[in-house]
mmCIF file of C-alpha atoms in Angstrom:
data_model
loop_
_atom_site.group_PDB
_atom_site.id
_atom_site.type_symbol
_atom_site.label_atom_id
_atom_site.label_comp_id
_atom_site.label_asym_id
_atom_site.label_seq_id
_atom_site.Cartn_x
_atom_site.Cartn_y
_atom_site.Cartn_z
ATOM 1 C CA MET A 1 -0.033 0.019 0.055
ATOM 2 C CA SER A 2 1.316 3.149 -1.337
ATOM 3 C CA GLY A 3 0.681 6.870 -1.107
ATOM 4 C CA LEU A 4 -2.754 8.225 -0.867
ATOM 5 C CA LYS A 5 -4.606 4.682 0.532
ATOM 6 C CA LYS A 6 -2.161 5.062 3.812
ATOM 7 C CA LEU A 7 -3.894 8.080 4.825
ATOM 8 C CA PHE A 8 -7.381 6.342 5.153
ATOM 9 C CA PRO A 9 -8.607 3.759 7.529
ATOM 10 C CA GLU A 10 -9.021 0.531 6.154
ATOM 11 C CA LYS A 11 -13.047 1.237 6.389
ATOM 12 C CA ILE A 12 -14.377 4.519 7.164
ATOM 13 C CA ASP A 13 -18.126 3.821 8.568
ATOM 14 C CA LEU A 14 -19.727 6.836 7.310
ATOM 15 C CA ASN A 15 -22.676 5.689 9.115
ATOM 16 C CA ARG A 16 -21.089 7.067 12.413
ATOM 17 C CA LEU A 17 -22.340 9.959 11.143
ATOM 18 C CA ILE A 18 -25.501 10.895 13.121
ATOM 19 C CA PHE A 19 -28.336 13.467 12.332
ATOM 20 C CA LYS A 20 -31.428 14.571 14.500
ATOM 21 C CA ILE A 21 -34.709 14.126 13.233
ATOM 22 C CA GLY A 22 -34.964 17.801 13.117
ATOM 23 C CA GLU A 23 -32.012 18.528 11.468
ATOM 24 C CA VAL A 24 -32.868 16.039 8.599
ATOM 25 C CA SER A 25 -35.990 17.649 8.614
ATOM 26 C CA LYS A 26 -34.462 21.301 7.877
ATOM 27 C CA MET A 27 -31.686 19.696 5.807
ATOM 28 C CA MET A 28 -33.929 17.559 3.538
ATOM 29 C CA ASP A 29 -36.836 20.107 3.702
ATOM 30 C CA VAL A 30 -39.242 17.210 4.776
ATOM 31 C CA SER A 31 -41.231 17.576 8.266
ATOM 32 C CA THR A 32 -40.962 15.613 11.153
ATOM 33 C CA ARG A 33 -44.250 13.864 10.961
ATOM 34 C CA GLN A 34 -43.669 12.685 7.531
ATOM 35 C CA LEU A 35 -39.958 11.325 8.539
ATOM 36 C CA ARG A 36 -42.055 9.877 11.468
ATOM 37 C CA TYR A 37 -44.101 8.393 9.186
ATOM 38 C CA TRP A 38 -41.444 6.872 6.701
ATOM 39 C CA GLU A 39 -40.063 5.263 10.129
ATOM 40 C CA GLN A 40 -43.342 3.427 10.705
ATOM 41 C CA LYS A 41 -43.720 1.906 7.502
ATOM 42 C CA GLY A 42 -40.029 0.832 7.564
ATOM 43 C CA TYR A 43 -38.859 2.832 4.718
ATOM 44 C CA ILE A 44 -35.959 4.292 7.188
ATOM 45 C CA THR A 45 -34.684 3.624 10.290
ATOM 46 C CA SER A 46 -33.640 5.923 13.475
ATOM 47 C CA ILE A 47 -31.510 4.966 16.064
ATOM 48 C CA ARG A 48 -32.435 6.106 19.689
ATOM 49 C CA ASP A 49 -29.969 8.778 21.426
ATOM 50 C CA ASP A 50 -29.357 6.952 25.045
ATOM 51 C CA LYS A 51 -28.903 10.477 25.684
ATOM 52 C CA SER A 52 -32.272 12.421 24.841
ATOM 53 C CA ARG A 53 -33.869 9.519 23.950
ATOM 54 C CA SER A 54 -34.758 11.226 20.222
ATOM 55 C CA ARG A 55 -34.659 10.070 17.109
ATOM 56 C CA VAL A 56 -31.468 10.194 15.269
ATOM 57 C CA PHE A 57 -30.431 9.151 11.420
ATOM 58 C CA ASN A 58 -27.150 7.937 10.157
ATOM 59 C CA MET A 59 -25.506 8.627 7.181
ATOM 60 C CA GLU A 60 -27.303 5.772 5.033
ATOM 61 C CA ASN A 61 -30.661 6.680 6.295
ATOM 62 C CA LEU A 62 -30.098 10.424 5.195
ATOM 63 C CA ASN A 63 -29.153 9.239 1.822
ATOM 64 C CA LYS A 64 -32.020 7.414 2.047
ATOM 65 C CA VAL A 65 -34.115 10.531 2.903
ATOM 66 C CA THR A 66 -32.748 12.341 0.346
ATOM 67 C CA LEU A 67 -33.356 9.841 -2.380
ATOM 68 C CA ILE A 68 -37.172 9.248 -1.283
ATOM 69 C CA LYS A 69 -37.594 13.329 -1.139
ATOM 70 C CA HIS A 70 -36.710 13.218 -4.765
ATOM 71 C CA TYR A 71 -38.193 10.676 -6.418
ATOM 72 C CA LEU A 72 -41.501 11.809 -4.699
ATOM 73 C CA ASP A 73 -40.736 15.568 -5.972
ATOM 74 C CA LYS A 74 -40.712 13.535 -9.572
ATOM 75 C CA GLY A 75 -43.859 12.670 -8.940
ATOM 76 C CA PHE A 76 -42.923 8.794 -7.865
ATOM 77 C CA THR A 77 -45.462 7.317 -4.959
ATOM 78 C CA LEU A 78 -44.350 6.979 -1.670
ATOM 79 C CA THR A 79 -43.556 3.185 -2.926
ATOM 80 C CA ALA A 80 -41.888 3.534 -5.567
ATOM 81 C CA ALA A 81 -39.878 6.184 -4.344
ATOM 82 C CA ASN A 82 -38.777 4.034 -1.262
ATOM 83 C CA GLU A 83 -38.029 0.892 -4.009
ATOM 84 C CA THR A 84 -35.944 3.171 -6.497
ATOM 85 C CA ALA A 85 -34.021 4.838 -3.540
ATOM 86 C CA SER A 86 -33.566 1.057 -1.909
ATOM 87 C CA GLU A 87 -32.233 -0.151 -5.343
ATOM 88 C CA ASN A 88 -29.806 3.033 -5.280
ATOM 89 C CA ILE A 89 -28.390 2.648 -2.118
ATOM 90 C CA ALA A 90 -27.555 -0.593 -2.740
ATOM 91 C CA LYS A 91 -25.718 0.455 -6.010
ATOM 92 C CA MET A 92 -24.059 3.219 -3.395
ATOM 93 C CA ARG A 93 -22.709 0.479 -1.318
ATOM 94 C CA TYR A 94 -21.135 -1.813 -4.227
ATOM 95 C CA LEU A 95 -19.935 2.071 -5.612
ATOM 96 C CA ARG A 96 -18.180 2.456 -2.179
ATOM 97 C CA ARG A 97 -16.780 -1.116 -1.904
ATOM 98 C CA PHE A 98 -15.525 -0.682 -5.130
ATOM 99 C CA MET A 99 -13.338 2.719 -4.938
ATOM 100 C CA MET A 100 -12.075 1.516 -1.484
ATOM 101 C CA ASN A 101 -10.469 -1.741 -3.205
ATOM 102 C CA ALA A 102 -9.704 0.064 -5.971
ATOM 103 C CA PHE A 103 -8.396 3.368 -5.519
ATOM 104 C CA GLU A 104 -4.673 3.110 -4.867
ATOM 105 C CA ASP A 105 -3.270 6.603 -5.104
ATOM 106 C CA VAL A 106 -3.298 9.733 -7.478
ATOM 107 C CA GLU A 107 -0.135 9.835 -9.157
ATOM 108 C CA THR A 108 1.074 12.046 -12.086
ATOM 109 C CA ILE A 109 1.636 10.948 -15.646
ATOM 110 C CA ASP A 110 3.184 13.750 -18.048
ATOM 111 C CA GLY A 111 2.340 16.354 -15.439
ATOM 112 C CA GLN A 112 -1.557 15.657 -15.084
ATOM 113 C CA PRO A 113 -2.774 14.278 -12.206
ATOM 114 C CA VAL A 114 -4.579 10.466 -12.625
ATOM 115 C CA VAL A 115 -6.079 8.504 -10.326
ATOM 116 C CA ASN A 116 -4.148 4.976 -10.005
ATOM 117 C CA LEU A 117 -6.854 2.097 -10.299
ATOM 118 C CA GLY A 118 -4.252 -0.939 -9.368
ATOM 119 C CA TYR A 119 -3.475 -3.472 -11.785
ATOM 120 C CA PHE A 120 -5.133 -4.025 -15.090
ATOM 121 C CA ASN A 121 -4.102 -7.806 -15.325
ATOM 122 C CA LYS A 122 -4.180 -10.665 -13.222
ATOM 123 C CA GLU A 123 -0.106 -11.024 -13.873
ATOM 124 C CA LYS A 124 0.294 -7.597 -12.194
ATOM 125 C CA THR A 125 2.247 -6.232 -15.013
ATOM 126 C CA SER A 126 0.260 -3.389 -16.166
ATOM 127 C CA ILE A 127 -1.874 -0.316 -14.356
ATOM 128 C CA LEU A 128 -4.969 1.163 -14.866
ATOM 129 C CA TYR A 129 -5.173 5.056 -14.595
ATOM 130 C CA ALA A 130 -8.094 6.965 -14.759
ATOM 131 C CA SER A 131 -8.360 11.016 -15.309
ATOM 132 C CA VAL A 132 -10.572 13.667 -15.542
ATOM 133 C CA ASP A 133 -9.845 16.250 -18.708
ATOM 134 C CA GLU A 134 -10.552 20.004 -18.738
ATOM 135 C CA ASN A 135 -14.105 18.785 -20.461
ATOM 136 C CA ASN A 136 -14.701 16.488 -17.452
ATOM 137 C CA GLU A 137 -14.528 13.451 -19.756
ATOM 138 C CA ILE A 138 -12.849 10.570 -18.177
ATOM 139 C CA LYS A 139 -9.714 9.236 -19.969
ATOM 140 C CA TYR A 140 -8.321 5.839 -18.793
ATOM 141 C CA CYS A 141 -4.481 4.452 -19.638
ATOM 142 C CA VAL A 142 -2.776 1.227 -18.918
ATOM 143 C CA VAL A 143 0.736 1.704 -18.280
ATOM 144 C CA ASP A 144 2.924 -1.773 -18.407
ATOM 145 C CA ILE A 145 5.351 -1.987 -15.181
ATOM 146 C CA LYS A 146 8.923 -2.322 -15.860
ATOM 147 C CA LYS A 147 10.217 -5.337 -13.756
ATOM 148 C CA GLU A 148 13.286 -4.532 -11.586
ATOM 149 C CA GLY A 149 15.624 -7.225 -11.114
#
């Protein structure tokens, strides 16, 4: 392990970030009553805060509220908004797992920053790099590793 990857813990648990129901309500422009209803329906889950006995939500539930609200604003029914939000949450979990395992470092090639996404082949003779150009287009390149010895 080298570079930036060493700076990140192996597992960063964003669900340790918690938000009170009133904070979620204000951030997402959803009433606390609506949040309690979504919780009653099983669409979101609060964590009871031992100190104040109030509802608090972790980051995944904050994301779920954001998505449900987004889909409701687009005209989805609450049930359809929840189902679509749940599918997207599963995709986000997978993407996060992928990035935590794929990301190696940010390096420089030809004076430009590139993301080292690790070995490109099982023989570990090539590395896959990705970059974003000035037009926000993603570019990929594979670089062969020179063997030492």
